[in-house]
Amino acid sequence: MSEVYAARRARLRDRCHSSGSATALVTRPANVRYLAGAAPKGAVLLLGRGEDILVCGAPPSGEIGEGRPDEAVRVHVLPSPGGDPAVAAADLATALGAESLAVEEHHLTVGRHRAIRSVAPRLRLADLGGAVEQLRVIKDEEEISCLRIGAEIADQALGELLESILVGRTERHLALELERRLVDHGADGPAFTTSVAAGPNSGRPGHIPTDRRVEEGDFLSVCLGATYRGYRCEIGRTFVIGTSPADWQIELYDLVFAAQRAGREALAPGAAYRAVDRAARQVLDSSGYGEGLPVLMGHGVGLEIDEDPQLAPAAMGKLDACVPVTVEPGVHLPGRGGVRIDDTLVVRPEADGGPELLTITTKELLAL
Amino acid sequence: MSEVYAARRARLRDRCHSSGSATALVTRPANVRYLAGAAPKGAVLLLGRGEDILVCGAPPSGEIGEGRPDEAVRVHVLPSPGGDPAVAAADLATALGAESLAVEEHHLTVGRHRAIRSVAPRLRLADLGGAVEQLRVIKDEEEISCLRIGAEIADQALGELLESILVGRTERHLALELERRLVDHGADGPAFTTSVAAGPNSGRPGHIPTDRRVEEGDFLSVCLGATYRGYRCEIGRTFVIGTSPADWQIELYDLVFAAQRAGREALAPGAAYRAVDRAARQVLDSSGYGEGLPVLMGHGVGLEIDEDPQLAPAAMGKLDACVPVTVEPGVHLPGRGGVRIDDTLVVRPEADGGPELLTITTKELLAL
């Protein structure tokens, strides 16, 4: 793995050089992990001209969840506790002769930026921007393999839940049971707060589980994901409780299913982000559900659950091969409930069989 | 409750006035919730000369976990999705005639700060500093009552776990079971990632549960907390597995217990933060465990699990009545394990009976 991390750092170094800053300070935890193999709490990565240094407030714990630092990176632990590793890294950069330092202005607070300026007044501070996030968009096969395993785990957890009795149980209990099953099957943990939404709550994006119990006739929407070796995937399904779905439920389900399929089918290298969004959105729009739709129809996943690209109406850019994204349209009717269907897929060229579906739980409308 | 929030905002307004900024922008979620009663995701609070406005990216969900906005606060939802509520709030401040705006420089990123400057170039930006965090240190009885209920819930969850069979189960499973029990007993959710540490892992602060199974002869340390109406408490205990603890286990336990008691007994209005730290720390220090001790012996709790004050060697300041803090010394011996004992207490004057212990699970060394 060490060559992988070294290659990522080399790519970032190239970008820094071309923008005039030979030295960079990476503070966003997922970016630190991407480049250094590990992100102990509070650690920052100083990308120097020669050496790369992981500056930590305390010794790395070596726990699975935090990753292992790449051996080619020097680990520097602050001698006294309580200091800010970013400030210490700026001090180190000056000592190593750096004249300018590119920082992540979208992550660093004004207060920390000021503290860096005051310990290293001669260092010219520049903006690294989203350079690391951009590198992270296209995944290598190792990363995709972690996502694939995470998706398998989520599918298993969901499948087992569907075999149990659901009526009478609360959203919160079902969510906790799903999270337990994720861990049972080998996840580091849930990728995000598991959402279980019954009855009038169903179909609400990001619904936080409540004490609402599952009842006959409910829509039940579930959204969960596993973290595996740091990589986070996502699956969402909607079911109907009881033997005979109402007509409005079948119609709404078919509509969201059609929108989600249109979104999936639009995934291809070269497709504009907004075109994928539009493909799914216009299905809902043309049936009169244009108001109150989610801001985006999907997003990238990886070391974070919500990363670039955004599949949204105003997003600029085009998909590449090996970009994992979600496609997750939904409709929520206030007071009645709704439907969300959410998959994680990897963009692949037509010649390789088109988009690779990672979350394979059926999308038929199951009556449970 | 509305008067409570209005009074908090009035206190903050007084501070702002005295530092020359009539208008303030609060972005840190716990601070927003403290002042406005709710912190929908991404929402910020604009504290104006006349009106206070909660600026949200989407309509508040009304879910328990996010709180309910105080009725005296105007809720302003951004008309189009995807915008930054902080930037919109700065725009609103200008429209309302503000000349200067105090922002939370320790929370706001450099990028957002720049975006605010660019939409509102005439607005003089000042630093609000930790003004809201300082207001939050002393709790009212309503807040303490939420913490007390949270502590009861954590005690119940822990008590039930102790009645079950532990040998052979993994740290991860025990942690998940504890979290399920917290929710069963009415918590909004866990206050932080539940830590269960067995054998050589025991006594490590913030240990993330692994697949290590509990074995005969282990120390088992557990640290958990409940969130109740947004308020977070913490309890930590260490047990020994099997009928006869080894001599080193009894000695180490007694030592940490003595340190923790010394810390608890040092809690009083007017006591220096560092004196409480020293009271606990010197017990461990004088027995030769000075190296590798945690950075702090305790900290404030409230809407965040780790808030002011810090009970640490270099901390400046003195305790007041009605400040809830943890006292949580521990010793970890690499390769062998260790002991942590952690309580949440509220500082009370001697005349009111001294510190109020919220987490009442026994601190005897239980052999399970």
PDB file of C-alpha atoms in Angstrom, chain A residues 20-147:
ATOM      1  CA  GLY A  20       3.710  28.129  -6.466  1.00  0.00           C
ATOM      2  CA  SER A  21       3.582  26.624  -2.969  1.00  0.00           C
ATOM      3  CA  ALA A  22       6.148  23.900  -2.407  1.00  0.00           C
ATOM      4  CA  THR A  23       4.796  23.056   1.040  1.00  0.00           C
ATOM      5  CA  ALA A  24       1.224  22.192   2.012  1.00  0.00           C
ATOM      6  CA  LEU A  25      -0.610  21.659   5.279  1.00  0.00           C
ATOM      7  CA  VAL A  26      -3.505  19.184   5.124  1.00  0.00           C
ATOM      8  CA  THR A  27      -5.911  19.413   8.061  1.00  0.00           C
ATOM      9  CA  ARG A  28      -9.189  17.838   6.942  1.00  0.00           C
ATOM     10  CA  PRO A  29      -9.202  14.366   8.528  1.00  0.00           C
ATOM     11  CA  ALA A  30     -10.373  12.416   5.457  1.00  0.00           C
ATOM     12  CA  ASN A  31      -7.705  14.167   3.380  1.00  0.00           C
ATOM     13  CA  VAL A  32      -5.018  13.341   5.937  1.00  0.00           C
ATOM     14  CA  ARG A  33      -6.078   9.711   5.896  1.00  0.00           C
ATOM     15  CA  TYR A  34      -6.147   9.597   2.093  1.00  0.00           C
ATOM     16  CA  LEU A  35      -2.576  10.845   1.839  1.00  0.00           C
ATOM     17  CA  ALA A  36      -0.962   9.346   4.947  1.00  0.00           C
ATOM     18  CA  GLY A  37      -2.921   6.108   5.493  1.00  0.00           C
ATOM     19  CA  ALA A  38      -4.126   7.189   8.914  1.00  0.00           C
ATOM     20  CA  ALA A  39      -5.754  10.154  10.598  1.00  0.00           C
ATOM     21  CA  PRO A  40      -5.271   9.930  14.366  1.00  0.00           C
ATOM     22  CA  LYS A  41      -7.549  12.422  16.128  1.00  0.00           C
ATOM     23  CA  GLY A  42      -6.430  15.987  15.434  1.00  0.00           C
ATOM     24  CA  ALA A  43      -3.436  14.927  13.310  1.00  0.00           C
ATOM     25  CA  VAL A  44      -2.365  17.043  10.338  1.00  0.00           C
ATOM     26  CA  LEU A  45      -0.080  16.258   7.423  1.00  0.00           C
ATOM     27  CA  LEU A  46       2.777  18.534   6.431  1.00  0.00           C
ATOM     28  CA  LEU A  47       3.710  17.864   2.831  1.00  0.00           C
ATOM     29  CA  GLY A  48       7.237  19.181   2.595  1.00  0.00           C
ATOM     30  CA  ARG A  49       9.654  19.566  -0.252  1.00  0.00           C
ATOM     31  CA  GLY A  50      11.552  16.504   0.885  1.00  0.00           C
ATOM     32  CA  GLU A  51       9.867  14.822   3.773  1.00  0.00           C
ATOM     33  CA  ASP A  52       6.191  14.347   4.658  1.00  0.00           C
ATOM     34  CA  ILE A  53       5.360  14.613   8.346  1.00  0.00           C
ATOM     35  CA  LEU A  54       2.235  13.470  10.184  1.00  0.00           C
ATOM     36  CA  VAL A  55       1.993  15.807  13.172  1.00  0.00           C
ATOM     37  CA  CYS A  56      -0.056  14.271  15.998  1.00  0.00           C
ATOM     38  CA  GLY A  57      -1.182  15.573  19.367  1.00  0.00           C
ATOM     39  CA  ALA A  58      -0.755  12.086  20.868  1.00  0.00           C
ATOM     40  CA  PRO A  59       0.826   8.819  19.639  1.00  0.00           C
ATOM     41  CA  PRO A  60      -1.324   7.047  16.998  1.00  0.00           C
ATOM     42  CA  SER A  61      -3.480   4.429  18.732  1.00  0.00           C
ATOM     43  CA  GLY A  62      -3.094   1.838  15.993  1.00  0.00           C
ATOM     44  CA  GLU A  63      -6.831   1.117  16.167  1.00  0.00           C
ATOM     45  CA  ILE A  64      -8.564  -0.174  13.041  1.00  0.00           C
ATOM     46  CA  GLY A  65     -10.878   2.807  12.769  1.00  0.00           C
ATOM     47  CA  GLU A  66      -8.039   5.270  12.454  1.00  0.00           C
ATOM     48  CA  GLY A  67      -5.884   3.437   9.873  1.00  0.00           C
ATOM     49  CA  ARG A  68      -2.130   2.849   9.919  1.00  0.00           C
ATOM     50  CA  PRO A  69       0.302   5.591   8.979  1.00  0.00           C
ATOM     51  CA  ASP A  70       2.220   4.929   5.777  1.00  0.00           C
ATOM     52  CA  GLU A  71       5.776   3.968   6.685  1.00  0.00           C
ATOM     53  CA  ALA A  72       7.236   6.587   4.352  1.00  0.00           C
ATOM     54  CA  VAL A  73       5.636   9.341   6.419  1.00  0.00           C
ATOM     55  CA  ARG A  74       7.486  10.570   9.502  1.00  0.00           C
ATOM     56  CA  VAL A  75       5.253  10.613  12.580  1.00  0.00           C
ATOM     57  CA  HIS A  76       5.924  13.578  14.830  1.00  0.00           C
ATOM     58  CA  VAL A  77       4.149  13.561  18.198  1.00  0.00           C
ATOM     59  CA  LEU A  78       3.910  16.894  20.004  1.00  0.00           C
ATOM     60  CA  PRO A  79       6.146  16.788  23.086  1.00  0.00           C
ATOM     61  CA  SER A  80       3.578  18.459  25.352  1.00  0.00           C
ATOM     62  CA  PRO A  81      -0.141  17.799  25.191  1.00  0.00           C
ATOM     63  CA  GLY A  82      -2.780  20.377  24.386  1.00  0.00           C
ATOM     64  CA  GLY A  83      -0.995  22.090  21.483  1.00  0.00           C
ATOM     65  CA  ASP A  84      -2.485  22.478  18.014  1.00  0.00           C
ATOM     66  CA  PRO A  85      -0.733  20.130  15.547  1.00  0.00           C
ATOM     67  CA  ALA A  86      -1.454  22.586  12.701  1.00  0.00           C
ATOM     68  CA  VAL A  87       0.423  25.361  14.475  1.00  0.00           C
ATOM     69  CA  ALA A  88       3.296  22.988  15.295  1.00  0.00           C
ATOM     70  CA  ALA A  89       3.392  21.913  11.638  1.00  0.00           C
ATOM     71  CA  ALA A  90       3.688  25.541  10.484  1.00  0.00           C
ATOM     72  CA  ASP A  91       6.560  25.981  12.923  1.00  0.00           C
ATOM     73  CA  LEU A  92       8.202  22.837  11.495  1.00  0.00           C
ATOM     74  CA  ALA A  93       7.695  24.125   7.955  1.00  0.00           C
ATOM     75  CA  THR A  94       9.556  27.334   8.813  1.00  0.00           C
ATOM     76  CA  ALA A  95      12.364  25.357  10.449  1.00  0.00           C
ATOM     77  CA  LEU A  96      12.636  23.284   7.266  1.00  0.00           C
ATOM     78  CA  GLY A  97      13.062  26.452   5.217  1.00  0.00           C
ATOM     79  CA  ALA A  98       9.624  26.740   3.632  1.00  0.00           C
ATOM     80  CA  GLU A  99       8.694  30.190   2.371  1.00  0.00           C
ATOM     81  CA  SER A 100       5.061  29.532   1.619  1.00  0.00           C
ATOM     82  CA  LEU A 101       2.455  27.141   2.907  1.00  0.00           C
ATOM     83  CA  ALA A 102      -0.786  26.158   1.201  1.00  0.00           C
ATOM     84  CA  VAL A 103      -3.555  25.510   3.745  1.00  0.00           C
ATOM     85  CA  GLU A 104      -7.098  24.183   3.424  1.00  0.00           C
ATOM     86  CA  GLU A 105      -9.034  27.419   3.863  1.00  0.00           C
ATOM     87  CA  HIS A 106     -12.350  25.590   3.549  1.00  0.00           C
ATOM     88  CA  HIS A 107     -11.438  23.548   6.638  1.00  0.00           C
ATOM     89  CA  LEU A 108      -9.102  25.679   8.761  1.00  0.00           C
ATOM     90  CA  THR A 109     -10.829  28.105  11.133  1.00  0.00           C
ATOM     91  CA  VAL A 110     -10.021  31.801  11.194  1.00  0.00           C
ATOM     92  CA  GLY A 111      -8.624  31.340  14.707  1.00  0.00           C
ATOM     93  CA  ARG A 112      -6.184  28.578  13.728  1.00  0.00           C
ATOM     94  CA  HIS A 113      -5.164  30.472  10.609  1.00  0.00           C
ATOM     95  CA  ARG A 114      -4.306  33.453  12.805  1.00  0.00           C
ATOM     96  CA  ALA A 115      -2.348  31.249  15.238  1.00  0.00           C
ATOM     97  CA  ILE A 116      -0.328  29.862  12.320  1.00  0.00           C
ATOM     98  CA  ARG A 117       0.409  33.374  11.088  1.00  0.00           C
ATOM     99  CA  SER A 118       1.576  34.395  14.503  1.00  0.00           C
ATOM    100  CA  VAL A 119       4.032  31.491  15.030  1.00  0.00           C
ATOM    101  CA  ALA A 120       5.290  31.717  11.449  1.00  0.00           C
ATOM    102  CA  PRO A 121       4.964  35.366  10.440  1.00  0.00           C
ATOM    103  CA  ARG A 122       7.355  35.033   7.491  1.00  0.00           C
ATOM    104  CA  LEU A 123       5.504  32.115   5.946  1.00  0.00           C
ATOM    105  CA  ARG A 124       3.308  33.222   3.052  1.00  0.00           C
ATOM    106  CA  LEU A 125      -0.036  31.439   3.502  1.00  0.00           C
ATOM    107  CA  ALA A 126      -1.818  30.345   0.340  1.00  0.00           C
ATOM    108  CA  ASP A 127      -5.015  28.374  -0.260  1.00  0.00           C
ATOM    109  CA  LEU A 128      -4.753  24.690  -1.158  1.00  0.00           C
ATOM    110  CA  GLY A 129      -8.464  24.780  -2.011  1.00  0.00           C
ATOM    111  CA  GLY A 130     -10.147  21.452  -2.628  1.00  0.00           C
ATOM    112  CA  ALA A 131      -7.051  19.908  -4.261  1.00  0.00           C
ATOM    113  CA  VAL A 132      -7.113  16.768  -2.126  1.00  0.00           C
ATOM    114  CA  GLU A 133     -10.877  16.376  -2.452  1.00  0.00           C
ATOM    115  CA  GLN A 134     -10.426  16.513  -6.239  1.00  0.00           C
ATOM    116  CA  LEU A 135      -7.781  13.790  -6.129  1.00  0.00           C
ATOM    117  CA  ARG A 136     -10.143  11.674  -4.053  1.00  0.00           C
ATOM    118  CA  VAL A 137     -12.969  11.703  -6.631  1.00  0.00           C
ATOM    119  CA  ILE A 138     -11.626   8.892  -8.831  1.00  0.00           C
ATOM    120  CA  LYS A 139     -11.015   5.754  -6.796  1.00  0.00           C
ATOM    121  CA  ASP A 140      -8.474   2.989  -7.370  1.00  0.00           C
ATOM    122  CA  GLU A 141      -9.561  -0.653  -7.336  1.00  0.00           C
ATOM    123  CA  GLU A 142      -8.379  -1.075  -3.739  1.00  0.00           C
ATOM    124  CA  GLU A 143     -10.717   1.689  -2.629  1.00  0.00           C
ATOM    125  CA  ILE A 144     -13.597   0.326  -4.710  1.00  0.00           C
ATOM    126  CA  SER A 145     -13.020  -3.076  -3.183  1.00  0.00           C
ATOM    127  CA  CYS A 146     -13.468  -1.579   0.309  1.00  0.00           C
ATOM    128  CA  LEU A 147     -16.711   0.048  -0.846  1.00  0.00           C
TER     129      LEU A 147
END
